[in-house]
Amino acid sequence: MSNEFHIVVCGSIVPDPLQTLEPVQGAQGPELKNEMMLPAVLDPWAGHALYEAADLAVKNPGSKVWLVSLGPKAKLQQVMMNIAQKVPFELVCADGSASGFTDSFEVAKVLAQSIEGIQGMDKSKLLVFGGWQSASRGSCAVMQMVGEMLGISEQFQGVDKLTAGGGGALEIMERIEGGAYQVSVCTGTPAVLGWATGELPEPPNNPQVGMQNMRLVMPALQQAKPANVQGSSLTFQSVELPQQRRETRVVKDMPVDDMAREIAEWLNS
Amino acid sequence: MSDTVQPQRQEMEADIVCVGFGPATGGFLTTLSRALMNEDGTPLTESKVMPGMPPQVICYERADDIGFGVSGIVTKGRSIRESFPDLDLAQMPMAHEVTEERVAYLLDPVGASRRSAPVKVADAALKFVARNHAVELPWIPDFLQKHDGMVLSMGQFNQWVGTQIMGSGLAQIWPGTPVAEPLLNGRAVEGVRLVDQGVDKQGNPDAGYMPGMDVKAALTVVGDGPVGAVGQHLDRELGLPEGNHQREWAIGMKMVVQLPEDCELKPGTVLHTLGYPEPEIFGFLYVYPDMSASLGIFVPSWFDNPVRTAYRYMQHWMMHPYLWKHLEGGTLRSWGAKSLQESGMQGEPFLAGDGFARIGEGSGSTNVLTGSGVDEAWATGVQLAEAVIELMREAKPYTKENLEAAYVQRRKKSWVGKEAEQAAKARDGFTTGFIPGMLGMALSGITRGGVNMPSRSRKPWERIPRIEDYFKGVVSEQELMQLRKECQAKGASLHDALMNKAGWPEVPLDGKLLVSHQDALLMGGKVVANPGYADHVTFADSYSCSVCTEQVCTEICSGQAISINPEGGAPLFDREKCVHCGACLWNCSKPHPEDDEHTNVRFGAGSGGLHSAEN
Amino acid sequence: MSTILYLAHTETDGTLAKISREALTAAQELAEGMGAELAVGIIGADVSAAAESIGSCKARFLGVSGDEFSQGRYASDVAAAEALFKVVTPDVVVAPASFRFSRAIPGLAVRVDGRVDTHLTGLEAENGNPVAKRWFYRQRMMGEFAREERPWILTLDPGCFASFEGAGSVDVELVDAALPEMRTTVTGIQAPDADEQTIRPDAKTLFVAGAGWTKKQSDGQSHVQEAEEVISQFLGVTKASLGSSKSLVDISGEGQAVISFLTHLHQVGQTGSTPRHTKGLATCCHGEEPHVVGWRFINERRAINTDASCGWAQGKADVLYVADAFELVKKLNELLA
């Protein structure tokens, strides 16, 4: 039996992981040096969530996928050109900071409001997806608060697998300590799932999907409402890069036996 | 995979498809998108593939983002200012008006530079007036001046332009989408084919296989630069107009450096150097507003050294006292490399044909006398857009005849065309040497192309001498044999070993600005390759490689992505390290087995590369 | 006087995990620094043993117990935490960032109209107010911050505080937690086979295998099978956790002969994981910047590479051994066996 899901994926942009990041003090608190210049990508965990959502929607005809994103419009537009070719979705954009230094509660509030405002979304069919953490704040807290604000008490974090069974039941595998999984069965929607890596590879670029998504993405960006995420007293006393350089002792021309002995002693110490 | 059903190649239709997003396509799409809708909200013309809608315009860019790439530029920006009359450079990161220009001749402070007798004589004479081992030219010839111009980061400029185009909703620019080839029907182009995804190194179907889609369009705009796969394909299939050739190239290797706090260089300063580390290598340094600078060197195809890794030369260049006094204590922010088509008008391909038009550097627009490319590229894009708008208005099809009349003639009659004529032979002197080259530039510049130095044009692969011959007197054949053996065993290139032998000092790595080549690749270029794509560098005839003793491809490779195969035969290629500079294409000492105008290396459309937008 | 509520959950055997004891130390130190009262709230099937194991801690002890609380589920855990909170009405809540509480505790912030900061690596009182520390942007920068909103809910990462030791008998006030309709049932735990497991977060040592293991060696051949044997023998004798460089993981994607037990989960670095171990030994890996970023929490670093000028030599490792890893690790295996 097939289920119809209304899947809302929460996900925003983070700096391209290969960039060099440096904190600076901005007018509103800490920010990244040249933040608006840094190339951005969709947060990798949110990406996994989005690909899982699209896959679930394909397997359950009648389902729909929305991507709810809080981020600066101009940057989101750029990132959309990278991900809109991957899978079909409808974008809901809140135009505001995607900084990792923003209070997670404030972010959750904006996301929950954006989800509530989605036209045609049926809460009884709702699955809220997102990354279980992010490459910016990495708080692992936003999804839970979004769920609470939407009144959803079935929540899962570190999800690698979701199987939708007949009758709407959901079997979910969550990461727990020691590389193990906790397996749970939830009777059905609504539920919140914070994804770890999932099981799907990144889909190839499909220009047709891109063309189709873009018809909705550009208007969504134009209609994006400004989002205020400054409503907290969170203040940073400092943000610093760790000092990394060490004095390296280079050991050459030492017999292998002596090297092995030295390493063994070190490992056993 | 053989027992599973392979997905079919899909097809999609657009009205106009563009290949490559650089300044030329930027100019094209900026101009076109402004005209596609009339003021009353009706489309200029109706889309043929989506009736009722304005024409569907799509652009595919190979790099993972429209801002990725490398180039610090100084440009008069005439055509850019024409497109943006209210241009405020302060709104664009890493942009500034030119405030000061200097050209310096650098003497050799380490004694390892390979200087001919006349150069040595000149050096000896200049020594007495030199400061910091350099002599600044008292005056800059008109044709080289960039007064009233601007310094820009190509990546930031592309981002700025692209964002506006996409914001208009009238064109889509898709990065991360390499185009494999044009869809040719005789001499007509009917669209493009994207590269296959989900394939192994050799291009065989693998997990997640998806054959590259065919995107059909009435007009294909080819703006994929000098080493772009579509432009190259067209040149191979259609040939070049009689008498034209693309034999002159250069590799530009560049960095963005965070200048030390006490650096006195002012934003908008433009320095150009010549004479060092080798007389054939030119250098530049442009200062941006935020205490950063774009700097680098150009290694030209007429630098007849078979061992020519630009990276180490760039390090020696930076450490020249004339520059090091500004750079010492600085930090590497970005790094990359790019091939430049230096044949100019002599390398011009067929600019238009049935269903296609060529714009930008790959269309021979770079002015080799003034050393200007971005302004010209942008202008050709604008000119094509104006032509297309005219044809749309008149409901004329994109035939060779119509495009020739509307675009090619417009281009020839414009300043781009006229200045290109004057510059056409300006660099010919360099084919015989550094001093004739400098004299030739001056001659062509002063006479506006009236009098030019004669040329001795050779195909790139013909220029490359044997290492034994080039290093005669510096390294004996026996020593060379020994070095070869050692390097082959390590899979390392000969470059460093030979430069050491030639007297170049070791570079004192400081982990900040003077970093290893691989660190520059990762910290500066942030180079990466997406999985599921085939190798885009291939060798036509592995036998040629197996008997090749120069293996210049491994020496020049900007990312050390091409390495000697310890088992012999064709070199190894590591897609993960490729910066897509395309230098391998013209740095090969063996001809292509079927086409001796080209080398044995084929450079195709590939995914990935630089991930730095600060350039 | 303000109050701090320390929250913990029992493990399946009724004890408190090390991470929970560490969080207690943090809570206690914070209470002292703030001059606040400390309350301990424990959630589990039976909380008495856990409470007694930390009984010497001067605090009021509360608990929510029963079969519904034996396993981690969001709905039951957050309900229990809310019930405990309502009894104490603290200004600050301190809890371990275990998987179970990382799932449930952030939601508490919404229920009690508070704010939450998670995965802290430092917590102390400055002038009677809490100041927290944590990493941002995937462990690439450390931020120190405070806030005025109360209640302030905090979860702590492992390894940042000493584990609280001190048993004693205590009376635990049991609190009733009202549960909504429970729609989720935990049906089981899938644990990996101990011998197969090569990612061992609790190991003292991280062993990183780089792409060099699969490359051609001095005899012109690659020895992937031998590399596998050497590496797995090392992991067997040292019980080290296995990590890998991106390049080695990527090679696996391209169908070359590779170390069969390596997956993308092993990848350490900017686009992989940032594990925490006391020691790290890198082998056949160049020590390039994006990889070394993943070594941030490896205190002592040594590397084996044939190239004396590889990245590890540039201030990234404490010691670089210039040697053939095949030969050296084999010797090492003999010595350690």
PDB file of N, CA, C and O in Angstrom, chain C residues 100-123:
ATOM      1  N   ARG C 100      21.208   9.826  23.132  1.00  0.00           N
ATOM      2  CA  ARG C 100      19.834   9.833  23.642  1.00  0.00           C
ATOM      3  C   ARG C 100      19.385  11.241  24.018  1.00  0.00           C
ATOM      4  O   ARG C 100      18.296  11.676  23.646  1.00  0.00           O
ATOM      5  N   PHE C 101      20.235  11.960  24.741  1.00  0.00           N
ATOM      6  CA  PHE C 101      19.847  13.301  25.156  1.00  0.00           C
ATOM      7  C   PHE C 101      20.013  14.320  24.037  1.00  0.00           C
ATOM      8  O   PHE C 101      19.324  15.332  24.024  1.00  0.00           O
ATOM      9  N   SER C 102      20.936  14.049  23.110  1.00  0.00           N
ATOM     10  CA  SER C 102      21.040  14.973  21.977  1.00  0.00           C
ATOM     11  C   SER C 102      19.751  14.945  21.166  1.00  0.00           C
ATOM     12  O   SER C 102      19.373  15.922  20.544  1.00  0.00           O
ATOM     13  N   ARG C 103      19.084  13.801  21.190  1.00  0.00           N
ATOM     14  CA  ARG C 103      17.798  13.702  20.507  1.00  0.00           C
ATOM     15  C   ARG C 103      16.725  14.482  21.270  1.00  0.00           C
ATOM     16  O   ARG C 103      15.952  15.227  20.679  1.00  0.00           O
ATOM     17  N   ALA C 104      16.696  14.322  22.597  1.00  0.00           N
ATOM     18  CA  ALA C 104      15.522  14.780  23.346  1.00  0.00           C
ATOM     19  C   ALA C 104      15.646  16.162  23.983  1.00  0.00           C
ATOM     20  O   ALA C 104      14.661  16.911  24.024  1.00  0.00           O
ATOM     21  N   ILE C 105      16.818  16.508  24.467  1.00  0.00           N
ATOM     22  CA  ILE C 105      16.918  17.693  25.330  1.00  0.00           C
ATOM     23  C   ILE C 105      16.663  19.026  24.610  1.00  0.00           C
ATOM     24  O   ILE C 105      16.053  19.930  25.182  1.00  0.00           O
ATOM     25  N   PRO C 106      17.114  19.191  23.338  1.00  0.00           N
ATOM     26  CA  PRO C 106      16.846  20.495  22.701  1.00  0.00           C
ATOM     27  C   PRO C 106      15.364  20.851  22.683  1.00  0.00           C
ATOM     28  O   PRO C 106      15.004  22.022  22.839  1.00  0.00           O
ATOM     29  N   GLY C 107      14.496  19.842  22.522  1.00  0.00           N
ATOM     30  CA  GLY C 107      13.057  20.108  22.479  1.00  0.00           C
ATOM     31  C   GLY C 107      12.530  20.675  23.785  1.00  0.00           C
ATOM     32  O   GLY C 107      11.535  21.409  23.818  1.00  0.00           O
ATOM     33  N   LEU C 108      13.207  20.370  24.876  1.00  0.00           N
ATOM     34  CA  LEU C 108      12.797  20.867  26.197  1.00  0.00           C
ATOM     35  C   LEU C 108      12.784  22.394  26.208  1.00  0.00           C
ATOM     36  O   LEU C 108      11.944  23.012  26.861  1.00  0.00           O
ATOM     37  N   ALA C 109      13.709  22.980  25.468  1.00  0.00           N
ATOM     38  CA  ALA C 109      13.818  24.443  25.445  1.00  0.00           C
ATOM     39  C   ALA C 109      12.499  25.073  25.021  1.00  0.00           C
ATOM     40  O   ALA C 109      12.087  26.103  25.567  1.00  0.00           O
ATOM     41  N   VAL C 110      11.836  24.454  24.040  1.00  0.00           N
ATOM     42  CA  VAL C 110      10.571  25.016  23.569  1.00  0.00           C
ATOM     43  C   VAL C 110       9.490  24.825  24.636  1.00  0.00           C
ATOM     44  O   VAL C 110       8.708  25.728  24.922  1.00  0.00           O
ATOM     45  N   ARG C 111       9.499  23.645  25.271  1.00  0.00           N
ATOM     46  CA  ARG C 111       8.446  23.365  26.265  1.00  0.00           C
ATOM     47  C   ARG C 111       8.517  24.285  27.473  1.00  0.00           C
ATOM     48  O   ARG C 111       7.504  24.599  28.075  1.00  0.00           O
ATOM     49  N   VAL C 112       9.735  24.676  27.850  1.00  0.00           N
ATOM     50  CA  VAL C 112       9.861  25.471  29.076  1.00  0.00           C
ATOM     51  C   VAL C 112      10.217  26.923  28.751  1.00  0.00           C
ATOM     52  O   VAL C 112      10.621  27.675  29.622  1.00  0.00           O
ATOM     53  N   ASP C 113      10.067  27.255  27.453  1.00  0.00           N
ATOM     54  CA  ASP C 113      10.320  28.626  27.008  1.00  0.00           C
ATOM     55  C   ASP C 113      11.739  29.085  27.365  1.00  0.00           C
ATOM     56  O   ASP C 113      11.937  30.161  27.913  1.00  0.00           O
ATOM     57  N   GLY C 114      12.681  28.211  27.053  1.00  0.00           N
ATOM     58  CA  GLY C 114      14.078  28.544  27.332  1.00  0.00           C
ATOM     59  C   GLY C 114      14.885  28.576  26.060  1.00  0.00           C
ATOM     60  O   GLY C 114      14.333  28.640  24.953  1.00  0.00           O
ATOM     61  N   ARG C 115      16.180  28.582  26.211  1.00  0.00           N
ATOM     62  CA  ARG C 115      17.091  28.537  25.062  1.00  0.00           C
ATOM     63  C   ARG C 115      18.065  27.399  25.278  1.00  0.00           C
ATOM     64  O   ARG C 115      18.309  26.987  26.407  1.00  0.00           O
ATOM     65  N   VAL C 116      18.617  26.922  24.178  1.00  0.00           N
ATOM     66  CA  VAL C 116      19.500  25.757  24.306  1.00  0.00           C
ATOM     67  C   VAL C 116      20.801  25.978  23.557  1.00  0.00           C
ATOM     68  O   VAL C 116      20.820  26.593  22.485  1.00  0.00           O
ATOM     69  N   ASP C 117      21.895  25.520  24.147  1.00  0.00           N
ATOM     70  CA  ASP C 117      23.171  25.448  23.441  1.00  0.00           C
ATOM     71  C   ASP C 117      23.752  24.069  23.695  1.00  0.00           C
ATOM     72  O   ASP C 117      23.740  23.580  24.820  1.00  0.00           O
ATOM     73  N   THR C 118      24.223  23.468  22.626  1.00  0.00           N
ATOM     74  CA  THR C 118      24.551  22.046  22.691  1.00  0.00           C
ATOM     75  C   THR C 118      26.029  21.789  22.415  1.00  0.00           C
ATOM     76  O   THR C 118      26.737  22.658  21.933  1.00  0.00           O
ATOM     77  N   HIS C 119      26.436  20.571  22.690  1.00  0.00           N
ATOM     78  CA  HIS C 119      27.797  20.120  22.379  1.00  0.00           C
ATOM     79  C   HIS C 119      28.867  21.076  22.893  1.00  0.00           C
ATOM     80  O   HIS C 119      29.815  21.399  22.191  1.00  0.00           O
ATOM     81  N   LEU C 120      28.674  21.508  24.144  1.00  0.00           N
ATOM     82  CA  LEU C 120      29.674  22.405  24.713  1.00  0.00           C
ATOM     83  C   LEU C 120      30.951  21.621  25.005  1.00  0.00           C
ATOM     84  O   LEU C 120      30.917  20.443  25.331  1.00  0.00           O
ATOM     85  N   THR C 121      32.066  22.339  24.888  1.00  0.00           N
ATOM     86  CA  THR C 121      33.335  21.728  25.260  1.00  0.00           C
ATOM     87  C   THR C 121      33.922  22.427  26.479  1.00  0.00           C
ATOM     88  O   THR C 121      34.961  22.031  26.979  1.00  0.00           O
ATOM     89  N   GLY C 122      33.263  23.469  26.920  1.00  0.00           N
ATOM     90  CA  GLY C 122      33.721  24.164  28.123  1.00  0.00           C
ATOM     91  C   GLY C 122      32.554  24.897  28.761  1.00  0.00           C
ATOM     92  O   GLY C 122      31.630  25.336  28.070  1.00  0.00           O
ATOM     93  N   LEU C 123      32.560  24.973  30.099  1.00  0.00           N
ATOM     94  CA  LEU C 123      31.482  25.655  30.820  1.00  0.00           C
ATOM     95  C   LEU C 123      32.035  26.103  32.154  1.00  0.00           C
ATOM     96  O   LEU C 123      32.594  25.301  32.906  1.00  0.00           O
TER      97      LEU C 123
END
